[in-house]
Coordinates of C-alpha atoms in Angstrom, one line a residue:
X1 CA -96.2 56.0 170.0
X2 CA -97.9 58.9 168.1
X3 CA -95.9 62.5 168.6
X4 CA -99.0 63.8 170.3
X5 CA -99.1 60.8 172.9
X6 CA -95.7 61.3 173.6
X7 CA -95.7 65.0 173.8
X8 CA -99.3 64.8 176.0
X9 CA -97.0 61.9 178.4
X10 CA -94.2 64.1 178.8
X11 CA -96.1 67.0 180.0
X12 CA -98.4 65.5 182.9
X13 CA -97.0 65.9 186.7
X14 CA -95.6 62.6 188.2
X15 CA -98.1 62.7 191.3
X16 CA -95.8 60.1 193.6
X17 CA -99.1 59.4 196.1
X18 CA -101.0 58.2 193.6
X19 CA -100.0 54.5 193.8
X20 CA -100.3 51.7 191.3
X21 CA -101.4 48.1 192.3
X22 CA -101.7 45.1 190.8
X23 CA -105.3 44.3 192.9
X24 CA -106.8 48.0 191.2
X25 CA -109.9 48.0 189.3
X26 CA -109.2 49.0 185.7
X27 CA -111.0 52.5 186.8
X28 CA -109.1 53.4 189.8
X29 CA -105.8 52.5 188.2
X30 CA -107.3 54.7 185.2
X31 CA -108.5 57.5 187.5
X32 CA -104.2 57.0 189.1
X33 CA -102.5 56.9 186.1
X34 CA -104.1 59.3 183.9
X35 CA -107.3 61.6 185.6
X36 CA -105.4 63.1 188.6
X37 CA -102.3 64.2 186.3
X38 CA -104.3 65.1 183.8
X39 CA -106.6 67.2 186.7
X40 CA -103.3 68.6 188.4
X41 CA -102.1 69.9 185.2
X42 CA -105.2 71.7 184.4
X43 CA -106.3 72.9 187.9
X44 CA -104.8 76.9 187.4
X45 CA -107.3 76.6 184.6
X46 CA -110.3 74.8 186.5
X47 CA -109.5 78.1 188.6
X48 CA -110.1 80.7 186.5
X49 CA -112.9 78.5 184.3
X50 CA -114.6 78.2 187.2
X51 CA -114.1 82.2 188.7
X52 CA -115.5 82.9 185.1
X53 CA -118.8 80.9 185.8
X54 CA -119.4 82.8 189.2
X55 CA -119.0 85.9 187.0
X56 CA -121.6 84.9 184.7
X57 CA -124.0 84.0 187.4
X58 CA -123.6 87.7 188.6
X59 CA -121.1 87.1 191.6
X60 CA -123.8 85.4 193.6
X61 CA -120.8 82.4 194.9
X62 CA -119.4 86.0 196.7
X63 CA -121.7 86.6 199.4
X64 CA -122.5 82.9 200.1
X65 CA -121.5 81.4 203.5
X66 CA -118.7 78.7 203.3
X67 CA -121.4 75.7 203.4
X68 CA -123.5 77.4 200.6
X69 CA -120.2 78.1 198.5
X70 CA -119.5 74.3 199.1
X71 CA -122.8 73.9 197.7
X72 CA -122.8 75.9 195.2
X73 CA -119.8 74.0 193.6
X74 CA -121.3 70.7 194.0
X75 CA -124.5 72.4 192.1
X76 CA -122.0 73.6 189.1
X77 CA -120.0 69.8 188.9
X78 CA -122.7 67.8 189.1
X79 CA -126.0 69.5 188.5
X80 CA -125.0 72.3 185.1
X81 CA -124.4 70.2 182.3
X82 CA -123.3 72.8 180.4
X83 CA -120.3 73.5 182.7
X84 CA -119.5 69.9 183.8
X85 CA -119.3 68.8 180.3
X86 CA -116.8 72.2 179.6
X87 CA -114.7 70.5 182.5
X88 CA -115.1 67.3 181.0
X89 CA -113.6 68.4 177.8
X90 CA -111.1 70.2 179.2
X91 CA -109.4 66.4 180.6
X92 CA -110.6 64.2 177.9
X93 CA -109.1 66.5 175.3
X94 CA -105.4 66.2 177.4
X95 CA -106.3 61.9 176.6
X96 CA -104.1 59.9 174.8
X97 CA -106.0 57.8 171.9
X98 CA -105.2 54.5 174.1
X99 CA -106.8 56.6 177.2
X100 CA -109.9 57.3 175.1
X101 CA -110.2 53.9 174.2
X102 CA -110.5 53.1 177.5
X103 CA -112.6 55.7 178.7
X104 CA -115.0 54.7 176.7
X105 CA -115.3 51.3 177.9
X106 CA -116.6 52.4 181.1
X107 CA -117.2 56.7 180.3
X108 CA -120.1 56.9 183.1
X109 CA -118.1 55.6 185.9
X110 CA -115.4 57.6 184.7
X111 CA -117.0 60.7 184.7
X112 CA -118.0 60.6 188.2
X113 CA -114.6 59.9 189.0
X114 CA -113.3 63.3 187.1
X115 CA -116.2 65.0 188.7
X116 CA -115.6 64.3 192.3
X117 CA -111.9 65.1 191.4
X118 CA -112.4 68.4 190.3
X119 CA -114.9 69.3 192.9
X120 CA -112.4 67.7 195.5
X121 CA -109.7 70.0 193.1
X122 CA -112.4 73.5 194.1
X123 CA -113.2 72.9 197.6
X124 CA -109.6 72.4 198.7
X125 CA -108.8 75.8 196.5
X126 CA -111.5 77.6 198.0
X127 CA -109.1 80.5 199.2
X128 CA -108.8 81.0 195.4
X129 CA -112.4 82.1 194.8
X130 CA -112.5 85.0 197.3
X131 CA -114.1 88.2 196.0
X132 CA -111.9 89.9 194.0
X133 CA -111.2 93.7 194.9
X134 CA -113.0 96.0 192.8
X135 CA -110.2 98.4 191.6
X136 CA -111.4 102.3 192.2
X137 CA -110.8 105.5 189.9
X138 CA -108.4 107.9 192.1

């Protein structure tokens, strides 16, 4: 094992609910074993990637109701490739060389799977994309 595998290992949360069976697919035991660390360690970063895209987009995310917000994520996971392949990078970048390997084998499947993760990761954080306070000059 290559320093960088060992050091990316070591640094991953043990997430104890996500369980490992013999009877898994090769993608859902991929999507246990390495996505959802992977996606846990980075979420304070999904966070703030993601308050930085509703910047960019002038705030709009803001005055949205709760079931437009909800769409409006779904829109910037699945629909912007320019941000969902920023997100992407962001976890295959955090890959082992073995992980790569095998997320190559099968990269489509596996991308929906780290999609619906991370927009899973969002709408359960949504408390963390409230408007921010606009600070004023006393």
């Amino acid at each position: 094992m290559t320093k960088r595998t060992e050091y990316l290992l070591s640094i991953r949360p043990v997430i104890s609910s996500a369980k490992i069976y013999d009877s898994m697919s090769s993608d859902e035991l991929f999507q246990n074993k390495t996505l959802r660390p992977i996606i846990k360690m980075q979420h304070d970063l999904f966070i703030a990637v993601f308050k930085n895209y509703v910047a960019k987009h002038k705030n709009v995310f803001y005055e949205l109701s709760l079931s437009k917000q909800l769409s409006y994520i779904d829109n910037a996971i699945h629909k912007d490739m320019k941000f969902r392949n920023s997100v992407k990078g962001m976890i295959i970048g955090q890959f082992t060389e073995e992980e790569y390997a095998l997320y190559i084998q099968n990269s489509s499947a596996l991308n929906k799977r780290m999609m619906n993760i991370v927009k899973e990761r969002f709408i359960d954080s949504i408390q963390a994309f409230s408007k921010p306070e606009v600070l004023k000059a006393v």
